[in-house]
């Protein structure tokens, strides 16, 4: 940690670090800390689609136009600005929660309560009667979810040493993706099951049943119990105690300035390249994802069809992708898997462009959803491990929040115009354009990989000469 050159390299990829045997690399998935991250990853992944992807399916079915749906995706910008209040989550106690549970678990429990309250509010509002109440409830879910992410990222980073972060990231990502399947496919299944056969056949927005969606969102709120129980039953991770501030000015400097200054001090000019990579790595997936569910509705796929494909094939390929990404990151290094994930993510968007030309083709939907989930699992597991390796444990919550916020800010801003683009040019052109957004990502990963290799080699050579 004291060597600036070595800190510039990804810790898991130093050439002198021995590679663990395959058996030990796999055994880490059965450790308690890893299993806790599986459950907490589920709690983190559940709210995201309920205020973005699944909500867009619900709104499109209710007759809301695509341009409005695209703009409403800006609710997700709450995730892009969570670094603003991350220092408070990192340092501020919450009596009596902090006294009873500890700082990390106290913030986690508060955030989960906000998510549950917001989901109940979304369940009780009908978008056909006005979008404003639904938007405010969605904002509450997004704020609570972003706060949960801040505390959970710090909880994960402080729960194990650096060499195990890839495995924890893979478990977290597996739980996260399972929750996204439940919030994406499961909610559609519940809504379809809860529908009442109308007395008169109806089509389009007239066939929309808000009561079915109310039931589905209430079930999602109840599903947050997985995370709540895990928080209550988990130990508080050991945390490095920092000196107490002598006055308000010193406290503000420690909370707001030092975490960001620490990152710049450690990486110097390389910080610009690292931050640029973080800012665009998931841009293809995020921008494309906003229009995925309206696309399914417009292609004539039913809730049952979309749910079944996502639940069966999506889960299998997501688990495979997260597992492969975690193991390969430990064996081959994070940067190589980052490049693989970037290539696969862009390529899977081209498959959606092909699907747009097929119309209502269930077999093609299975193939595309399977490939997309496999690519997403690999890319996300490696990316989370990469972000974790960049943090200083003294500022883990704040620094990781900065990275994960930056990861979402630009993509979600651009995604707000996705409905406008689809209305103007169509789905095929839209999906192709999102794939092309991945080209700069490949360049930045290549540059970051070269920088890591060069820095590590220089550091090793200097050590040999001493």
CSV table of C-alpha atoms in Angstrom, one decimal:
chain,number,residue,atom,x,y,z
A,1,UNK,CA,0.0,0.0,0.0
A,2,UNK,CA,2.9,2.3,0.6
A,3,UNK,CA,4.3,1.9,-2.9
A,4,UNK,CA,2.6,4.4,-5.3
A,5,UNK,CA,3.7,2.5,-8.3
A,6,UNK,CA,2.3,-0.8,-7.0
A,7,UNK,CA,-1.0,0.8,-6.0
A,8,UNK,CA,-1.5,1.9,-9.7
A,9,UNK,CA,-1.7,-1.7,-10.7
A,10,UNK,CA,-4.7,-3.8,-10.0
A,11,UNK,CA,-3.7,-5.7,-6.8
A,12,UNK,CA,-4.9,-9.1,-7.9
A,13,UNK,CA,-2.6,-8.9,-11.0
A,14,UNK,CA,0.9,-8.3,-9.6
A,15,UNK,CA,3.2,-10.9,-11.3
A,16,UNK,CA,4.7,-11.9,-7.9
A,17,UNK,CA,1.4,-12.9,-6.4
A,18,UNK,CA,1.0,-16.8,-6.5
A,19,UNK,CA,-2.0,-18.1,-8.2
A,20,UNK,CA,-4.3,-20.1,-5.9
A,21,UNK,CA,-5.1,-23.7,-6.9
A,22,UNK,CA,-8.4,-24.3,-8.6
A,23,UNK,CA,-9.8,-26.1,-5.6
A,24,UNK,CA,-9.0,-23.1,-3.3
A,25,UNK,CA,-10.4,-20.7,-5.8
A,26,UNK,CA,-13.7,-22.6,-5.9
A,27,UNK,CA,-13.9,-23.2,-2.1
A,28,UNK,CA,-14.1,-19.5,-1.4
A,29,UNK,CA,-17.7,-19.6,-2.7
A,30,UNK,CA,-18.8,-21.6,0.3
A,31,UNK,CA,-17.4,-19.2,3.0
A,32,UNK,CA,-19.9,-17.3,5.2
A,33,UNK,CA,-18.9,-13.9,3.9
A,34,UNK,CA,-19.5,-15.0,0.3
A,35,UNK,CA,-22.9,-16.5,1.1
A,36,UNK,CA,-23.9,-13.3,2.9
A,37,UNK,CA,-23.0,-11.3,-0.2
A,38,UNK,CA,-25.2,-13.6,-2.3
A,39,UNK,CA,-28.3,-12.7,-0.1
A,40,UNK,CA,-27.3,-9.0,0.1
A,41,UNK,CA,-26.7,-8.9,-3.6
A,42,UNK,CA,-30.3,-10.0,-4.0
A,43,UNK,CA,-31.5,-7.1,-1.8
A,44,UNK,CA,-29.4,-4.7,-3.9
A,45,UNK,CA,-30.5,-5.9,-7.3
A,46,UNK,CA,-34.3,-6.1,-6.5
A,47,UNK,CA,-35.2,-2.3,-6.7
A,48,UNK,CA,-33.3,-1.4,-9.9
A,49,UNK,CA,-35.6,-2.9,-12.5
A,50,UNK,CA,-38.7,-1.9,-10.5
A,51,UNK,CA,-38.0,1.8,-11.1
A,52,UNK,CA,-36.5,1.3,-14.6
A,53,UNK,CA,-36.9,-1.8,-16.8
A,54,UNK,CA,-40.0,-3.4,-15.3
A,55,UNK,CA,-41.6,0.0,-14.7
A,56,UNK,CA,-41.1,0.7,-18.4
A,57,UNK,CA,-43.0,-2.5,-19.3
A,58,UNK,CA,-45.8,-1.5,-17.0
A,59,UNK,CA,-46.0,2.0,-18.3
A,60,UNK,CA,-45.9,0.9,-22.0
A,61,UNK,CA,-48.7,-1.6,-21.3
A,62,UNK,CA,-50.7,1.3,-19.7
A,63,UNK,CA,-50.4,3.3,-22.9
A,64,UNK,CA,-47.6,5.7,-21.9
A,65,UNK,CA,-45.6,6.8,-25.0
A,66,UNK,CA,-42.0,5.7,-25.5
A,67,UNK,CA,-40.6,9.2,-25.3
A,68,UNK,CA,-42.1,9.8,-21.9
A,69,UNK,CA,-40.8,6.4,-20.7
A,70,UNK,CA,-37.3,7.3,-21.8
A,71,UNK,CA,-37.4,10.6,-19.9
A,72,UNK,CA,-38.8,8.9,-16.8
A,73,UNK,CA,-35.7,6.7,-16.8
A,74,UNK,CA,-33.9,9.8,-15.4
A,75,UNK,CA,-35.3,8.6,-12.0
A,76,UNK,CA,-32.3,6.3,-12.1
A,77,UNK,CA,-29.9,9.3,-12.0
A,78,UNK,CA,-30.2,9.0,-8.2
A,79,UNK,CA,-27.7,6.2,-8.6
A,80,UNK,CA,-25.4,8.5,-10.5
A,81,UNK,CA,-25.3,11.1,-7.7
A,82,UNK,CA,-25.0,8.8,-4.7
A,83,UNK,CA,-21.5,10.0,-4.2
A,84,UNK,CA,-23.0,13.3,-2.9
A,85,UNK,CA,-24.3,11.6,0.3
A,86,UNK,CA,-21.9,8.7,0.4
A,87,UNK,CA,-19.5,10.5,2.8
A,88,UNK,CA,-22.4,10.7,5.3
A,89,UNK,CA,-23.1,7.0,5.0
A,90,UNK,CA,-19.3,6.4,5.4
A,91,UNK,CA,-19.0,8.5,8.6
A,92,UNK,CA,-22.3,9.5,10.1
A,93,UNK,CA,-23.8,7.3,12.9
A,94,UNK,CA,-27.5,6.6,13.1
A,95,UNK,CA,-28.6,6.4,16.7
A,96,UNK,CA,-30.1,4.1,17.8
A,97,UNK,CA,-29.4,1.9,14.7
A,98,UNK,CA,-25.6,2.3,14.9
A,99,UNK,CA,-25.6,1.4,18.6
A,100,UNK,CA,-27.7,-1.7,18.0
A,101,UNK,CA,-26.3,-3.0,14.7
A,102,UNK,CA,-23.2,-1.0,13.8
A,103,UNK,CA,-22.6,1.7,11.3
A,104,UNK,CA,-22.7,-0.4,8.1
A,105,UNK,CA,-25.7,-2.6,9.1
A,106,UNK,CA,-27.6,0.4,10.5
A,107,UNK,CA,-27.4,2.3,7.2
A,108,UNK,CA,-28.3,-0.9,5.4
A,109,UNK,CA,-31.5,-1.4,7.4
A,110,UNK,CA,-32.6,2.2,7.0
A,111,UNK,CA,-32.1,2.1,3.3
A,112,UNK,CA,-34.0,-1.1,2.9
A,113,UNK,CA,-36.9,0.4,4.8
A,114,UNK,CA,-37.0,3.3,2.3
A,115,UNK,CA,-37.1,0.8,-0.6
A,116,UNK,CA,-40.0,-1.1,1.0
A,117,UNK,CA,-42.0,2.1,1.6
A,118,UNK,CA,-41.4,3.3,-2.0
A,119,UNK,CA,-42.4,0.0,-3.5
A,120,UNK,CA,-45.6,-0.1,-1.5
A,121,UNK,CA,-46.4,3.5,-2.8
A,122,UNK,CA,-45.7,2.4,-6.4
A,123,UNK,CA,-48.1,-0.5,-5.9
A,124,UNK,CA,-50.9,1.7,-4.8
A,125,UNK,CA,-50.7,4.3,-7.6
A,126,UNK,CA,-52.2,3.9,-11.1
A,127,UNK,CA,-50.2,5.5,-13.9
A,128,UNK,CA,-53.3,6.2,-15.9
A,129,UNK,CA,-54.5,8.6,-13.2
A,130,UNK,CA,-51.3,10.6,-13.4
A,131,UNK,CA,-47.6,9.9,-13.2
A,132,UNK,CA,-46.6,12.4,-10.5
A,133,UNK,CA,-47.3,10.2,-7.4
A,134,UNK,CA,-45.8,7.2,-9.1
A,135,UNK,CA,-42.6,9.2,-9.9
A,136,UNK,CA,-42.2,10.4,-6.3
A,137,UNK,CA,-42.5,6.8,-5.0
A,138,UNK,CA,-40.0,5.7,-7.7
A,139,UNK,CA,-37.6,8.4,-6.6
A,140,UNK,CA,-37.9,7.2,-3.0
A,141,UNK,CA,-37.1,3.6,-4.1
A,142,UNK,CA,-34.1,4.9,-6.1
A,143,UNK,CA,-32.8,7.0,-3.3
A,144,UNK,CA,-33.1,4.1,-0.8
A,145,UNK,CA,-31.6,1.7,-3.2
A,146,UNK,CA,-28.7,4.0,-4.0
A,147,UNK,CA,-28.1,4.4,-0.2
A,148,UNK,CA,-28.2,0.7,0.3
A,149,UNK,CA,-25.6,0.3,-2.5
A,150,UNK,CA,-23.3,2.7,-0.7
A,151,UNK,CA,-23.4,0.9,2.6
A,152,UNK,CA,-23.3,-2.5,1.0
A,153,UNK,CA,-20.3,-1.8,-1.2
A,154,UNK,CA,-18.4,-0.8,2.0
A,155,UNK,CA,-19.7,-3.8,3.9
A,156,UNK,CA,-18.5,-6.1,1.1
A,157,UNK,CA,-15.0,-4.5,0.7
A,158,UNK,CA,-14.5,-4.6,4.5
A,159,UNK,CA,-15.6,-8.2,4.8
A,160,UNK,CA,-12.6,-9.9,3.2
A,161,UNK,CA,-9.1,-9.3,2.0
A,162,UNK,CA,-8.3,-8.1,-1.5
A,163,UNK,CA,-7.6,-11.6,-3.0
A,164,UNK,CA,-11.1,-12.7,-2.1
A,165,UNK,CA,-12.8,-9.6,-3.5
A,166,UNK,CA,-13.4,-11.2,-6.9
A,167,UNK,CA,-15.2,-14.1,-5.3
A,168,UNK,CA,-17.3,-11.8,-3.2
A,169,UNK,CA,-18.0,-9.7,-6.2
A,170,UNK,CA,-19.1,-12.8,-8.1
A,171,UNK,CA,-21.5,-13.9,-5.3
A,172,UNK,CA,-22.8,-10.3,-5.0
A,173,UNK,CA,-23.3,-10.2,-8.8
A,174,UNK,CA,-25.1,-13.6,-8.7
A,175,UNK,CA,-27.5,-12.5,-6.0
A,176,UNK,CA,-27.9,-9.1,-7.8
A,177,UNK,CA,-28.7,-10.8,-11.1
A,178,UNK,CA,-31.1,-13.3,-9.5
A,179,UNK,CA,-33.0,-10.4,-8.0
A,180,UNK,CA,-33.1,-8.6,-11.4
A,181,UNK,CA,-34.6,-11.8,-12.9
A,182,UNK,CA,-37.1,-11.9,-10.0
A,183,UNK,CA,-37.8,-8.1,-10.4
A,184,UNK,CA,-38.0,-8.5,-14.2
A,185,UNK,CA,-39.4,-11.9,-14.9
A,186,UNK,CA,-41.0,-12.8,-11.5
A,187,UNK,CA,-42.9,-9.6,-11.3
A,188,UNK,CA,-44.4,-10.3,-14.8
A,189,UNK,CA,-45.4,-13.8,-13.7
A,190,UNK,CA,-47.1,-12.5,-10.6
A,191,UNK,CA,-48.8,-9.7,-12.6
A,192,UNK,CA,-50.0,-12.2,-15.2
A,193,UNK,CA,-51.2,-14.6,-12.5
A,194,UNK,CA,-53.1,-11.8,-10.7
A,195,UNK,CA,-55.0,-10.6,-13.8
A,196,UNK,CA,-58.7,-11.1,-13.9
A,197,UNK,CA,-60.3,-12.2,-17.2
A,198,UNK,CA,-62.3,-9.2,-18.5
A,199,UNK,CA,-66.0,-9.5,-19.3
A,200,UNK,CA,-65.3,-7.9,-22.7
A,201,UNK,CA,-62.3,-8.5,-24.8
A,202,UNK,CA,-59.9,-5.5,-24.7
A,203,UNK,CA,-56.6,-4.6,-26.4
A,204,UNK,CA,-53.9,-2.1,-25.9
A,205,UNK,CA,-54.1,0.3,-22.9
A,206,UNK,CA,-57.7,-0.7,-22.3
A,207,UNK,CA,-56.5,-4.2,-21.3
A,208,UNK,CA,-54.2,-2.8,-18.7
A,209,UNK,CA,-55.1,-4.1,-15.1
A,210,UNK,CA,-53.6,-2.0,-12.4
A,211,UNK,CA,-54.8,-4.4,-9.7
A,212,UNK,CA,-52.5,-7.1,-11.1
A,213,UNK,CA,-49.5,-4.7,-11.0
A,214,UNK,CA,-50.4,-3.7,-7.5
A,215,UNK,CA,-50.2,-7.3,-6.3
A,216,UNK,CA,-46.9,-7.8,-8.2
A,217,UNK,CA,-45.3,-4.7,-6.6
A,218,UNK,CA,-46.5,-5.7,-3.1
A,219,UNK,CA,-44.8,-9.1,-3.6
A,220,UNK,CA,-41.6,-7.3,-4.6
A,221,UNK,CA,-41.8,-5.2,-1.4
A,222,UNK,CA,-42.1,-8.4,0.7
A,223,UNK,CA,-39.1,-9.9,-1.2
A,224,UNK,CA,-36.9,-7.3,0.4
A,225,UNK,CA,-37.2,-9.4,3.6
A,226,UNK,CA,-34.2,-11.5,2.2
A,227,UNK,CA,-31.9,-8.5,2.7
A,228,UNK,CA,-33.4,-7.3,5.9
A,229,UNK,CA,-33.0,-10.7,7.6
A,230,UNK,CA,-29.4,-11.0,6.3
A,231,UNK,CA,-28.5,-7.6,7.8
A,232,UNK,CA,-30.1,-8.6,11.1
A,233,UNK,CA,-28.2,-11.9,11.3
A,234,UNK,CA,-24.8,-10.7,9.9
A,235,UNK,CA,-21.9,-9.6,12.0
A,236,UNK,CA,-20.7,-6.0,11.6
A,237,UNK,CA,-17.4,-6.1,9.6
A,238,UNK,CA,-14.2,-4.9,11.3
A,239,UNK,CA,-13.5,-1.3,10.3
A,240,UNK,CA,-10.4,0.8,10.6
A,241,UNK,CA,-11.0,3.5,13.2
A,242,UNK,CA,-10.0,7.0,12.0
A,243,UNK,CA,-9.0,9.9,14.4
A,244,UNK,CA,-12.0,12.0,15.5
A,245,UNK,CA,-12.2,15.5,13.9
A,246,UNK,CA,-11.3,18.4,16.2
A,247,UNK,CA,-13.8,20.8,14.7
A,248,UNK,CA,-16.5,21.0,12.0
A,249,UNK,CA,-14.1,22.2,9.3
A,250,UNK,CA,-11.8,19.2,9.9
A,251,UNK,CA,-14.8,16.9,9.8
A,252,UNK,CA,-16.0,18.3,6.5
A,253,UNK,CA,-12.5,17.9,5.0
A,254,UNK,CA,-12.2,14.3,6.2
A,255,UNK,CA,-15.7,13.5,4.9
A,256,UNK,CA,-15.9,15.4,1.6
A,257,UNK,CA,-12.3,16.1,0.4
A,258,UNK,CA,-10.0,13.4,1.7
A,259,UNK,CA,-11.6,10.4,0.1
A,260,UNK,CA,-11.3,12.0,-3.4
A,261,UNK,CA,-7.9,13.5,-2.7
A,262,UNK,CA,-6.7,10.1,-1.6
A,263,UNK,CA,-7.6,8.6,-5.0
A,264,UNK,CA,-6.0,11.3,-7.0
A,265,UNK,CA,-2.9,11.2,-4.8
A,266,UNK,CA,-2.5,7.4,-5.3
A,267,UNK,CA,-3.1,7.3,-9.0
A,268,UNK,CA,-2.0,10.8,-10.1
A,269,UNK,CA,-2.5,11.4,-13.8
A,270,UNK,CA,-3.6,7.8,-14.3
A,271,UNK,CA,-6.8,8.7,-12.4
A,272,UNK,CA,-8.2,10.4,-15.5
A,273,UNK,CA,-7.9,7.2,-17.6
A,274,UNK,CA,-9.3,5.1,-14.8
A,275,UNK,CA,-12.3,7.4,-14.3
A,276,UNK,CA,-12.9,7.6,-18.1
A,277,UNK,CA,-13.0,3.8,-18.2
A,278,UNK,CA,-15.4,3.6,-15.3
A,279,UNK,CA,-17.7,6.2,-16.8
A,280,UNK,CA,-18.3,4.3,-20.0
A,281,UNK,CA,-17.8,0.6,-19.3
A,282,UNK,CA,-21.5,-0.3,-19.0
A,283,UNK,CA,-22.8,2.3,-21.4
A,284,UNK,CA,-24.0,-0.3,-24.0
A,285,UNK,CA,-26.1,-2.3,-21.5
A,286,UNK,CA,-27.5,0.7,-19.6
A,287,UNK,CA,-28.7,2.7,-22.6
A,288,UNK,CA,-30.1,-0.4,-24.3
A,289,UNK,CA,-31.9,-1.7,-21.2
A,290,UNK,CA,-34.4,1.2,-20.9
A,291,UNK,CA,-36.1,0.3,-24.2
A,292,UNK,CA,-35.8,-3.5,-23.8
A,293,UNK,CA,-39.2,-4.0,-22.1
A,294,UNK,CA,-41.1,-1.6,-24.3
A,295,UNK,CA,-39.5,-3.5,-27.2
A,296,UNK,CA,-41.0,-6.8,-25.9
A,297,UNK,CA,-44.4,-5.2,-25.6
A,298,UNK,CA,-44.3,-3.8,-29.1
A,299,UNK,CA,-43.1,-7.1,-30.6
A,300,UNK,CA,-46.1,-8.8,-29.1
A,301,UNK,CA,-44.5,-10.9,-26.5
A,302,UNK,CA,-46.7,-11.5,-23.5
A,303,UNK,CA,-45.8,-11.1,-19.8
A,304,UNK,CA,-45.7,-14.9,-19.4
A,305,UNK,CA,-43.4,-15.3,-22.4
A,306,UNK,CA,-40.9,-12.7,-21.3
A,307,UNK,CA,-41.0,-13.9,-17.7
A,308,UNK,CA,-40.5,-17.6,-18.7
A,309,UNK,CA,-37.6,-16.9,-21.0
A,310,UNK,CA,-35.9,-14.6,-18.5
A,311,UNK,CA,-36.6,-16.8,-15.5
A,312,UNK,CA,-35.3,-20.1,-17.1
A,313,UNK,CA,-32.7,-19.2,-19.6
A,314,UNK,CA,-31.8,-15.9,-18.1
A,315,UNK,CA,-31.1,-17.3,-14.7
A,316,UNK,CA,-29.0,-20.2,-16.0
A,317,UNK,CA,-26.8,-17.9,-18.2
A,318,UNK,CA,-26.6,-15.2,-15.5
A,319,UNK,CA,-25.3,-17.7,-12.9
A,320,UNK,CA,-22.9,-19.1,-15.5
A,321,UNK,CA,-21.6,-15.6,-16.4
A,322,UNK,CA,-21.1,-14.5,-12.8
A,323,UNK,CA,-19.4,-17.7,-11.9
A,324,UNK,CA,-17.1,-17.7,-15.0
A,325,UNK,CA,-16.3,-14.0,-14.5
A,326,UNK,CA,-15.4,-14.5,-10.8
A,327,UNK,CA,-13.2,-17.6,-11.4
A,328,UNK,CA,-11.5,-16.2,-14.5
A,329,UNK,CA,-10.7,-12.9,-12.7
A,330,UNK,CA,-8.9,-14.8,-9.9
A,331,UNK,CA,-7.0,-17.0,-12.4
A,332,UNK,CA,-6.3,-14.7,-15.4
A,333,UNK,CA,-6.6,-11.3,-13.9
A,334,UNK,CA,-9.3,-8.7,-13.9
A,335,UNK,CA,-8.2,-6.6,-16.9
A,336,UNK,CA,-8.3,-9.6,-19.3
A,337,UNK,CA,-11.9,-10.4,-18.2
A,338,UNK,CA,-12.8,-6.7,-18.4
A,339,UNK,CA,-11.9,-6.8,-22.1
A,340,UNK,CA,-13.8,-10.0,-22.7
A,341,UNK,CA,-16.9,-8.6,-20.9
A,342,UNK,CA,-16.8,-5.4,-23.0
A,343,UNK,CA,-16.7,-7.3,-26.3
A,344,UNK,CA,-19.5,-9.6,-25.3
A,345,UNK,CA,-21.7,-6.8,-24.0
A,346,UNK,CA,-21.5,-4.8,-27.2
A,347,UNK,CA,-22.0,-8.0,-29.3
A,348,UNK,CA,-25.2,-9.0,-27.4
A,349,UNK,CA,-26.8,-5.6,-28.3
A,350,UNK,CA,-26.3,-6.5,-32.0
A,351,UNK,CA,-28.4,-9.7,-31.3
A,352,UNK,CA,-31.3,-7.5,-30.2
A,353,UNK,CA,-31.0,-5.6,-33.5
A,354,UNK,CA,-31.3,-9.0,-35.3
A,355,UNK,CA,-34.3,-9.9,-33.0
A,356,UNK,CA,-36.1,-6.7,-34.0
A,357,UNK,CA,-36.2,-8.0,-37.6
A,358,UNK,CA,-37.7,-11.3,-36.5
A,359,UNK,CA,-40.9,-10.0,-34.9
A,360,UNK,CA,-42.6,-12.3,-32.5
A,361,UNK,CA,-40.1,-15.2,-32.5
A,362,UNK,CA,-39.9,-17.0,-29.2
A,363,UNK,CA,-36.9,-19.1,-30.1
A,364,UNK,CA,-34.9,-16.1,-31.2
A,365,UNK,CA,-35.9,-14.3,-27.9
A,366,UNK,CA,-34.5,-17.3,-25.9
A,367,UNK,CA,-31.2,-17.1,-27.8
A,368,UNK,CA,-30.8,-13.4,-27.4
A,369,UNK,CA,-31.8,-13.2,-23.7
A,370,UNK,CA,-29.4,-16.1,-22.9
A,371,UNK,CA,-26.5,-14.5,-24.7
A,372,UNK,CA,-27.2,-11.1,-23.1
A,373,UNK,CA,-27.3,-12.5,-19.6
A,374,UNK,CA,-24.1,-14.5,-20.0
A,375,UNK,CA,-22.3,-11.4,-21.3
A,376,UNK,CA,-23.7,-9.3,-18.5
A,377,UNK,CA,-22.7,-11.7,-15.8
A,378,UNK,CA,-19.1,-12.0,-17.0
A,379,UNK,CA,-18.6,-8.2,-17.4
A,380,UNK,CA,-20.2,-7.3,-14.1
A,381,UNK,CA,-18.3,-9.7,-12.0
A,382,UNK,CA,-15.0,-8.5,-13.4
A,383,UNK,CA,-16.0,-4.8,-13.2
A,384,UNK,CA,-17.0,-5.0,-9.6
A,385,UNK,CA,-13.7,-6.7,-8.7
A,386,UNK,CA,-11.9,-4.0,-10.6
A,387,UNK,CA,-13.7,-1.1,-8.8
A,388,UNK,CA,-13.1,-2.8,-5.4
A,389,UNK,CA,-9.4,-3.0,-6.1
A,390,UNK,CA,-9.2,0.8,-6.6
A,391,UNK,CA,-10.6,1.7,-3.1
A,392,UNK,CA,-8.7,2.6,0.1
A,393,UNK,CA,-10.4,0.7,3.0
A,394,UNK,CA,-10.3,4.0,5.0
A,395,UNK,CA,-12.8,5.5,2.6
A,396,UNK,CA,-14.3,2.4,1.1
A,397,UNK,CA,-18.0,3.6,1.0
A,398,UNK,CA,-17.2,7.1,-0.4
A,399,UNK,CA,-14.7,6.0,-3.0
A,400,UNK,CA,-16.7,3.0,-4.2
A,401,UNK,CA,-19.8,5.2,-4.4
A,402,UNK,CA,-17.9,7.7,-6.6
A,403,UNK,CA,-16.9,4.9,-8.9
A,404,UNK,CA,-20.3,3.2,-9.2
A,405,UNK,CA,-22.0,6.6,-9.5
A,406,UNK,CA,-19.7,7.6,-12.3
A,407,UNK,CA,-20.4,4.3,-14.0
A,408,UNK,CA,-24.1,5.2,-14.2
A,409,UNK,CA,-24.2,8.9,-14.6
A,410,UNK,CA,-23.4,9.3,-18.4
A,411,UNK,CA,-25.2,6.1,-19.5
A,412,UNK,CA,-28.4,7.0,-17.7
A,413,UNK,CA,-28.4,10.5,-18.9
A,414,UNK,CA,-28.0,9.3,-22.5
A,415,UNK,CA,-30.7,6.6,-21.9
A,416,UNK,CA,-33.2,9.3,-21.2
A,417,UNK,CA,-33.3,10.1,-24.9
A,418,UNK,CA,-33.7,6.4,-25.9
A,419,UNK,CA,-37.4,6.7,-26.5
A,420,UNK,CA,-36.9,9.7,-28.8
A,421,UNK,CA,-34.3,7.8,-30.8
A,422,UNK,CA,-36.6,4.7,-31.1
A,423,UNK,CA,-39.5,6.9,-32.2
A,424,UNK,CA,-37.3,8.5,-34.9
A,425,UNK,CA,-35.3,5.6,-36.2
A,426,UNK,CA,-36.8,2.3,-35.0
A,427,UNK,CA,-35.6,-0.4,-32.7
A,428,UNK,CA,-33.0,-2.0,-35.1
A,429,UNK,CA,-31.0,1.2,-35.5
A,430,UNK,CA,-31.3,1.9,-31.8
A,431,UNK,CA,-29.8,-1.4,-30.7
A,432,UNK,CA,-27.0,-1.1,-33.4
A,433,UNK,CA,-26.2,2.4,-32.1
A,434,UNK,CA,-25.9,1.1,-28.5
A,435,UNK,CA,-23.5,-1.6,-29.6
A,436,UNK,CA,-21.3,1.0,-31.3
A,437,UNK,CA,-21.2,2.9,-28.0
A,438,UNK,CA,-19.1,0.0,-26.7
A,439,UNK,CA,-16.2,0.8,-29.1
A,440,UNK,CA,-14.6,3.5,-26.9
A,441,UNK,CA,-14.8,1.0,-24.0
A,442,UNK,CA,-12.5,-1.4,-25.8
A,443,UNK,CA,-10.0,1.3,-26.4
A,444,UNK,CA,-10.0,2.4,-22.8
A,445,UNK,CA,-9.7,-1.1,-21.4
A,446,UNK,CA,-6.7,-1.7,-23.7
A,447,UNK,CA,-5.0,1.5,-22.5
A,448,UNK,CA,-5.7,0.7,-18.9
A,449,UNK,CA,-4.4,-2.8,-19.3
A,450,UNK,CA,-1.2,-1.5,-20.9
A,451,UNK,CA,-0.8,1.1,-18.2
A,452,UNK,CA,-1.2,-1.6,-15.5
A,453,UNK,CA,1.4,-3.9,-17.1
A,454,UNK,CA,3.9,-1.1,-17.7
A,455,UNK,CA,3.5,0.2,-14.1
A,456,UNK,CA,3.8,-3.3,-12.6
A,457,UNK,CA,6.9,-4.1,-14.7
A,458,UNK,CA,8.6,-0.8,-13.7
A,459,UNK,CA,7.9,-1.4,-10.0
A,460,UNK,CA,9.2,-5.0,-10.1
A,461,UNK,CA,12.4,-3.9,-12.0
A,462,UNK,CA,13.1,-1.2,-9.4
A,463,UNK,CA,12.6,-3.7,-6.6
A,464,UNK,CA,15.1,-6.1,-8.3
A,465,UNK,CA,17.8,-3.4,-8.4
A,466,UNK,CA,17.5,-2.7,-4.7
